[in-house]
Amino acid sequence: MRLSLPEYAVDLSTAAARDVRKLEPGTRRRYHWPSVPSRTANVACMAMHEDELLIDEHIARQLIVEQFPEWRHERVRRIGTDGTVNAIFRIGADLTARFPLRSAEPTEMRVELAREAVAMRELAACCPVPTPVPVAVGNPGVGYPLPWSVQTW
């Protein structure tokens, strides 16, 4: 099976499932989001950014399970959005993992995630309705080059 996303293409027929190569900006590719019922048909799309990264359910689940084994029994599924800043994955019923989609230096991204966590805590402290609260920060790993965050749903 071949899965192509806006900026990168992934060959999922390989055992490693990580043959990632950069596509030319503006290249139209077809992709399939099997975990998102509303987007099960192949859809043509264009990358929004020249430096977009790819993260699929397989890689997200592997990173989550390797780094946070306490969530190994939780279902991991991609949330279909039109956002171009983060890929969002549900972890069970109560958590989400946010993987930045724009390429950056890992140390810079870790600082940005720390800033976001501070802002989330401040908002949660003063907001009368429930808001996401930071839970953890994941590290780069096989198939994904940046730190990423986990927060409540």
Coordinates of N, CA and C in Angstrom, one line a residue:
M1 N 0.8 -1.2 0.0 CA 0.0 0.0 0.0 C 0.9 1.2 0.0
R2 N 0.6 2.2 -0.8 CA 1.3 3.4 -0.9 C 0.5 4.6 -0.3
L3 N 1.0 5.3 0.6 CA 0.3 6.5 1.2 C 1.1 7.7 1.0
S4 N 0.5 8.7 0.3 CA 1.2 9.9 0.0 C 0.4 11.0 0.7
L5 N 1.1 11.8 1.4 CA 0.5 13.0 2.1 C 1.1 14.2 1.4
P6 N 0.5 15.4 1.8 CA 0.8 16.6 1.0 C 2.3 16.8 0.7
E7 N 3.2 16.8 1.6 CA 4.6 17.1 1.3 C 5.5 16.0 1.2
Y8 N 5.1 14.8 1.8 CA 6.0 13.7 1.9 C 5.2 12.5 1.4
A9 N 5.9 11.5 1.0 CA 5.3 10.2 0.6 C 5.9 9.1 1.4
V10 N 5.1 8.1 1.8 CA 5.5 7.0 2.6 C 5.1 5.7 1.9
D11 N 6.1 4.8 1.8 CA 5.8 3.5 1.3 C 5.5 2.6 2.4
L12 N 4.2 2.2 2.6 CA 3.9 1.4 3.8 C 4.0 -0.1 3.4
S13 N 4.4 -0.5 2.2 CA 4.5 -1.9 1.9 C 5.8 -2.5 2.4
T14 N 6.8 -1.6 2.9 CA 8.0 -2.1 3.4 C 7.8 -2.5 4.9
A15 N 8.6 -3.5 5.3 CA 8.5 -3.9 6.7 C 8.8 -2.8 7.7
A16 N 9.7 -1.9 7.3 CA 10.0 -0.8 8.2 C 9.0 0.3 8.1
A17 N 8.2 0.4 7.0 CA 7.2 1.4 6.8 C 7.7 2.8 7.0
R18 N 8.9 3.1 6.7 CA 9.4 4.4 6.9 C 10.2 4.9 5.7
D19 N 9.9 4.6 4.5 CA 10.6 5.1 3.3 C 10.0 6.5 3.0
V20 N 10.5 7.5 3.7 CA 10.0 8.8 3.6 C 10.9 9.6 2.7
R21 N 10.3 10.3 1.7 CA 11.0 11.2 0.8 C 10.3 12.4 0.6
K22 N 11.0 13.5 0.5 CA 10.4 14.8 0.3 C 9.9 15.0 -1.1
L23 N 8.7 15.5 -1.3 CA 8.2 15.8 -2.6 C 8.4 17.3 -2.9
E24 N 8.3 17.6 -4.2 CA 8.4 19.0 -4.6 C 7.2 19.8 -4.1
P25 N 7.5 21.0 -3.7 CA 6.4 21.9 -3.2 C 5.4 22.1 -4.3
G26 N 4.1 22.0 -3.9 CA 3.0 22.2 -4.9 C 2.6 20.9 -5.6
T27 N 3.4 19.8 -5.4 CA 3.0 18.6 -6.0 C 1.7 18.0 -5.5
R28 N 0.8 17.7 -6.3 CA -0.4 17.1 -5.9 C -0.3 15.6 -5.7
R29 N -0.7 15.1 -4.6 CA -0.7 13.7 -4.3 C -2.0 13.2 -3.8
R30 N -2.3 11.9 -3.9 CA -3.5 11.3 -3.4 C -3.1 10.7 -2.1
Y31 N -4.1 10.7 -1.1 CA -3.8 10.1 0.2 C -5.1 9.5 0.7
H32 N -4.9 8.6 1.7 CA -6.0 7.9 2.2 C -5.9 7.9 3.8
W33 N -6.9 8.4 4.5 CA -6.9 8.4 5.9 C -7.8 7.3 6.4
P34 N -7.4 6.1 6.5 CA -8.3 5.0 6.9 C -8.9 5.1 8.3
S35 N -8.3 5.9 9.2 CA -8.9 6.0 10.5 C -10.0 7.1 10.6
V36 N -10.2 7.8 9.6 CA -11.1 8.9 9.7 C -12.3 8.6 8.7
P37 N -13.4 8.2 9.2 CA -14.5 7.8 8.3 C -14.9 8.8 7.3
S38 N -14.9 10.1 7.7 CA -15.3 11.1 6.7 C -14.3 11.4 5.6
R39 N -13.1 10.8 5.7 CA -12.1 11.0 4.7 C -11.5 9.7 4.2
T40 N -12.4 8.7 4.0 CA -11.9 7.4 3.6 C -11.7 7.4 2.1
A41 N -12.2 8.3 1.3 CA -11.9 8.3 -0.1 C -10.6 8.9 -0.4
N42 N -10.0 8.5 -1.5 CA -8.7 9.2 -1.9 C -9.1 10.7 -2.3
V43 N -8.3 11.6 -1.8 CA -8.5 13.0 -2.0 C -7.2 13.6 -2.5
A44 N -7.3 14.5 -3.5 CA -6.1 15.2 -3.9 C -5.9 16.4 -3.1
C45 N -4.7 16.7 -2.7 CA -4.4 17.9 -1.9 C -3.0 18.4 -2.2
M46 N -2.8 19.6 -1.7 CA -1.4 20.2 -1.8 C -0.9 20.5 -0.5
A47 N 0.4 20.4 -0.3 CA 1.1 20.8 0.9 C 0.9 22.2 1.2
M48 N 0.7 22.6 2.4 CA 0.5 24.0 2.8 C 1.9 24.6 3.0
H49 N 2.8 23.8 3.4 CA 4.1 24.4 3.8 C 5.2 23.5 3.1
E50 N 6.3 24.2 2.7 CA 7.4 23.4 2.1 C 8.1 22.5 3.0
D51 N 8.0 22.8 4.3 CA 8.7 22.0 5.3 C 7.8 21.0 6.1
E52 N 6.7 20.7 5.6 CA 5.8 19.8 6.4 C 6.4 18.5 6.6
L53 N 6.1 17.9 7.8 CA 6.5 16.6 8.2 C 5.4 15.6 8.1
L54 N 5.7 14.4 8.0 CA 4.7 13.3 8.0 C 4.7 12.6 9.3
I55 N 3.5 12.3 9.8 CA 3.3 11.4 10.9 C 2.0 10.7 10.7
D56 N 2.1 9.4 10.7 CA 0.9 8.6 10.5 C 0.5 7.8 11.8
E57 N -0.6 7.1 11.8 CA -1.0 6.4 13.0 C 0.0 5.4 13.5
H58 N 0.6 4.7 12.6 CA 1.6 3.7 12.9 C 2.8 4.3 13.7
I59 N 3.3 5.3 13.2 CA 4.5 6.0 13.8 C 4.1 6.6 15.1
A60 N 2.9 7.3 15.2 CA 2.4 7.9 16.4 C 2.2 6.9 17.5
R61 N 1.6 5.8 17.2 CA 1.4 4.7 18.2 C 2.7 4.2 18.7
Q62 N 3.6 3.9 17.7 CA 4.9 3.4 18.1 C 5.6 4.3 19.1
L63 N 5.6 5.6 18.8 CA 6.3 6.6 19.7 C 5.6 6.6 21.1
I64 N 4.3 6.6 21.0 CA 3.5 6.7 22.3 C 3.8 5.5 23.2
V65 N 3.7 4.3 22.6 CA 3.9 3.1 23.3 C 5.3 2.9 23.8
E66 N 6.3 3.3 23.0 CA 7.7 3.2 23.4 C 8.0 4.1 24.6
Q67 N 7.5 5.4 24.5 CA 7.9 6.4 25.5 C 6.9 6.4 26.7
F68 N 5.7 6.0 26.5 CA 4.7 6.0 27.6 C 4.0 4.7 27.6
P69 N 4.7 3.7 28.1 CA 4.1 2.3 28.1 C 2.8 2.2 28.9
E70 N 2.5 3.1 29.8 CA 1.3 3.1 30.6 C 0.1 3.3 29.6
W71 N 0.3 3.8 28.4 CA -0.8 4.0 27.5 C -0.8 2.9 26.4
R72 N -0.1 1.8 26.5 CA 0.0 0.9 25.5 C -1.3 0.2 25.1
H73 N -2.2 0.1 26.0 CA -3.5 -0.5 25.8 C -4.6 0.4 25.3
E74 N -4.2 1.7 25.2 CA -5.2 2.7 24.7 C -5.2 2.7 23.2
R75 N -6.4 3.0 22.6 CA -6.5 3.1 21.2 C -5.9 4.5 20.8
V76 N -5.1 4.5 19.7 CA -4.5 5.7 19.1 C -5.2 5.9 17.7
R77 N -5.8 7.0 17.5 CA -6.4 7.3 16.2 C -6.2 8.8 15.9
R78 N -6.0 9.0 14.6 CA -5.8 10.4 14.1 C -7.1 11.1 14.1
I79 N -7.0 12.4 14.5 CA -8.2 13.3 14.4 C -8.0 14.0 13.1
G80 N -9.0 13.9 12.2 CA -9.0 14.5 10.9 C -9.3 16.0 11.1
T81 N -8.4 16.9 10.8 CA -8.6 18.3 10.8 C -8.0 18.9 9.6
D82 N -8.3 20.2 9.4 CA -7.7 20.9 8.3 C -6.5 21.7 8.7
G83 N -6.1 21.5 10.0 CA -5.0 22.3 10.5 C -3.7 21.9 9.9
T84 N -2.8 22.8 9.9 CA -1.5 22.6 9.2 C -0.3 22.8 10.2
V85 N -0.6 23.0 11.5 CA 0.4 23.2 12.5 C 0.8 21.9 13.2
N86 N -0.3 21.2 13.6 CA -0.1 19.9 14.4 C -0.9 18.8 13.8
A87 N -0.4 17.6 13.8 CA -1.2 16.4 13.6 C -1.6 16.0 15.0
I88 N -2.9 15.7 15.1 CA -3.5 15.4 16.5 C -4.0 14.0 16.5
F89 N -3.6 13.2 17.5 CA -4.0 11.8 17.7 C -4.7 11.7 19.1
R90 N -5.8 11.0 19.1 CA -6.4 10.7 20.4 C -5.7 9.5 21.0
I91 N -5.5 9.5 22.3 CA -5.0 8.4 23.0 C -6.1 8.0 24.0
G92 N -6.8 6.9 23.7 CA -7.9 6.6 24.5 C -9.0 7.6 24.5
A93 N -9.7 7.8 25.6 CA -10.8 8.7 25.6 C -10.4 10.1 26.3
D94 N -9.2 10.1 27.0 CA -8.9 11.3 27.8 C -7.7 12.1 27.3
L95 N -6.9 11.6 26.4 CA -5.7 12.3 26.0 C -5.5 12.6 24.6
T96 N -4.7 13.5 24.2 CA -4.3 13.7 22.8 C -2.8 13.9 22.7
A97 N -2.3 13.5 21.6 CA -0.9 13.7 21.3 C -0.9 14.7 20.1
R98 N 0.0 15.7 20.2 CA 0.1 16.8 19.2 C 1.5 16.7 18.6
F99 N 1.6 16.4 17.3 CA 2.9 16.3 16.6 C 3.0 17.5 15.7
P100 N 4.0 18.4 15.9 CA 4.2 19.5 15.0 C 4.5 19.0 13.6
L101 N 3.8 19.7 12.7 CA 4.0 19.4 11.3 C 5.0 20.2 10.5
R102 N 5.5 21.3 11.1 CA 6.5 22.1 10.5 C 7.9 21.7 11.0
S103 N 8.8 21.6 10.1 CA 10.1 21.2 10.4 C 10.8 22.3 11.3
A104 N 11.6 21.9 12.3 CA 12.2 22.9 13.1 C 13.4 22.1 13.8
E105 N 14.2 22.9 14.5 CA 15.3 22.3 15.3 C 14.6 21.7 16.5
P106 N 15.0 20.5 16.9 CA 14.4 19.9 18.1 C 14.5 20.7 19.4
T107 N 15.6 21.4 19.6 CA 15.8 22.2 20.8 C 14.8 23.4 20.8
E108 N 14.7 24.0 19.6 CA 13.7 25.1 19.5 C 12.3 24.6 19.7
M109 N 12.0 23.4 19.2 CA 10.6 22.9 19.3 C 10.3 22.6 20.8
R110 N 11.3 22.1 21.5 CA 11.1 21.7 22.9 C 10.8 23.0 23.7
V111 N 11.5 24.1 23.4 CA 11.2 25.4 24.1 C 9.8 25.9 23.7
E112 N 9.4 25.7 22.5 CA 8.0 26.1 22.1 C 7.0 25.3 22.8
L113 N 7.2 24.0 22.9 CA 6.3 23.1 23.6 C 6.2 23.5 25.1
A114 N 7.3 23.9 25.7 CA 7.3 24.4 27.1 C 6.5 25.6 27.2
R115 N 6.6 26.6 26.3 CA 5.8 27.8 26.3 C 4.4 27.5 26.2
E116 N 4.0 26.6 25.3 CA 2.6 26.2 25.2 C 2.1 25.6 26.4
A117 N 2.9 24.8 27.1 CA 2.4 24.2 28.4 C 2.1 25.2 29.4
V118 N 3.0 26.2 29.5 CA 2.8 27.3 30.5 C 1.5 28.0 30.2
A119 N 1.3 28.3 28.9 CA 0.1 29.0 28.5 C -1.2 28.2 28.8
M120 N -1.1 26.9 28.5 CA -2.2 26.0 28.8 C -2.6 26.0 30.3
R121 N -1.5 25.9 31.1 CA -1.8 25.9 32.6 C -2.4 27.2 33.1
E122 N -1.9 28.3 32.5 CA -2.5 29.6 32.9 C -3.9 29.7 32.4
L123 N -4.3 29.3 31.3 CA -5.6 29.3 30.8 C -6.5 28.4 31.6
A124 N -6.0 27.2 31.9 CA -6.8 26.3 32.7 C -7.1 26.8 34.1
A125 N -6.2 27.6 34.7 CA -6.3 28.2 36.0 C -7.4 29.2 36.1
C126 N -7.7 29.9 35.0 CA -8.6 31.0 35.0 C -9.9 30.8 34.2
C127 N -9.9 29.8 33.4 CA -11.1 29.6 32.5 C -12.2 28.8 33.2
P128 N -13.4 29.3 33.1 CA -14.5 28.6 33.8 C -14.9 27.3 33.1
V129 N -14.5 27.0 31.9 CA -14.8 25.7 31.3 C -13.5 24.9 31.2
P130 N -13.6 23.6 31.1 CA -12.4 22.7 31.0 C -11.6 23.1 29.8
T131 N -10.3 23.1 29.9 CA -9.4 23.3 28.8 C -8.3 22.3 28.9
P132 N -7.6 22.0 27.7 CA -6.5 21.0 27.8 C -5.4 21.4 28.8
V133 N -4.9 20.4 29.4 CA -3.9 20.6 30.4 C -2.7 19.7 30.0
P134 N -1.5 20.2 30.0 CA -0.3 19.4 29.6 C -0.1 18.2 30.5
V135 N 0.3 17.1 29.9 CA 0.5 15.9 30.6 C 2.0 15.4 30.5
A136 N 2.5 15.5 29.2 CA 3.9 15.0 29.0 C 4.4 15.5 27.7
V137 N 5.7 15.4 27.5 CA 6.4 15.7 26.3 C 7.2 14.5 25.8
G138 N 6.9 14.1 24.6 CA 7.6 13.0 24.0 C 8.8 13.4 23.3
N139 N 9.7 12.5 23.1 CA 11.0 12.8 22.4 C 11.0 12.4 20.9
P140 N 11.9 12.9 20.1 CA 12.0 12.4 18.7 C 12.3 10.9 18.8
G141 N 11.9 10.2 17.7 CA 12.1 8.8 17.7 C 12.2 8.3 16.2
V142 N 12.2 7.0 16.0 CA 12.2 6.5 14.7 C 10.9 6.9 13.9
G143 N 11.1 7.5 12.8 CA 10.0 8.0 12.0 C 9.5 9.4 12.2
Y144 N 10.0 10.0 13.3 CA 9.6 11.4 13.6 C 10.7 12.2 14.3
P145 N 11.1 13.3 13.7 CA 12.3 14.0 14.2 C 12.2 15.0 15.3
L146 N 11.0 15.3 15.8 CA 10.8 16.4 16.8 C 10.2 15.9 18.1
P147 N 10.4 16.7 19.1 CA 9.6 16.5 20.4 C 8.1 16.8 20.1
W148 N 7.3 16.2 20.9 CA 5.8 16.3 20.7 C 5.2 16.3 22.0
S149 N 3.9 16.7 22.1 CA 3.3 16.9 23.4 C 2.0 16.0 23.6
V150 N 1.7 15.8 24.8 CA 0.5 15.0 25.2 C -0.3 15.9 26.2
Q151 N -1.6 16.1 26.0 CA -2.4 16.8 26.9 C -3.7 16.2 27.0
T152 N -4.5 16.6 28.0 CA -5.9 16.1 28.2 C -6.7 16.5 27.0
W153 N -7.8 15.7 26.8 CA -8.7 16.0 25.7 C -9.6 17.1 26.1

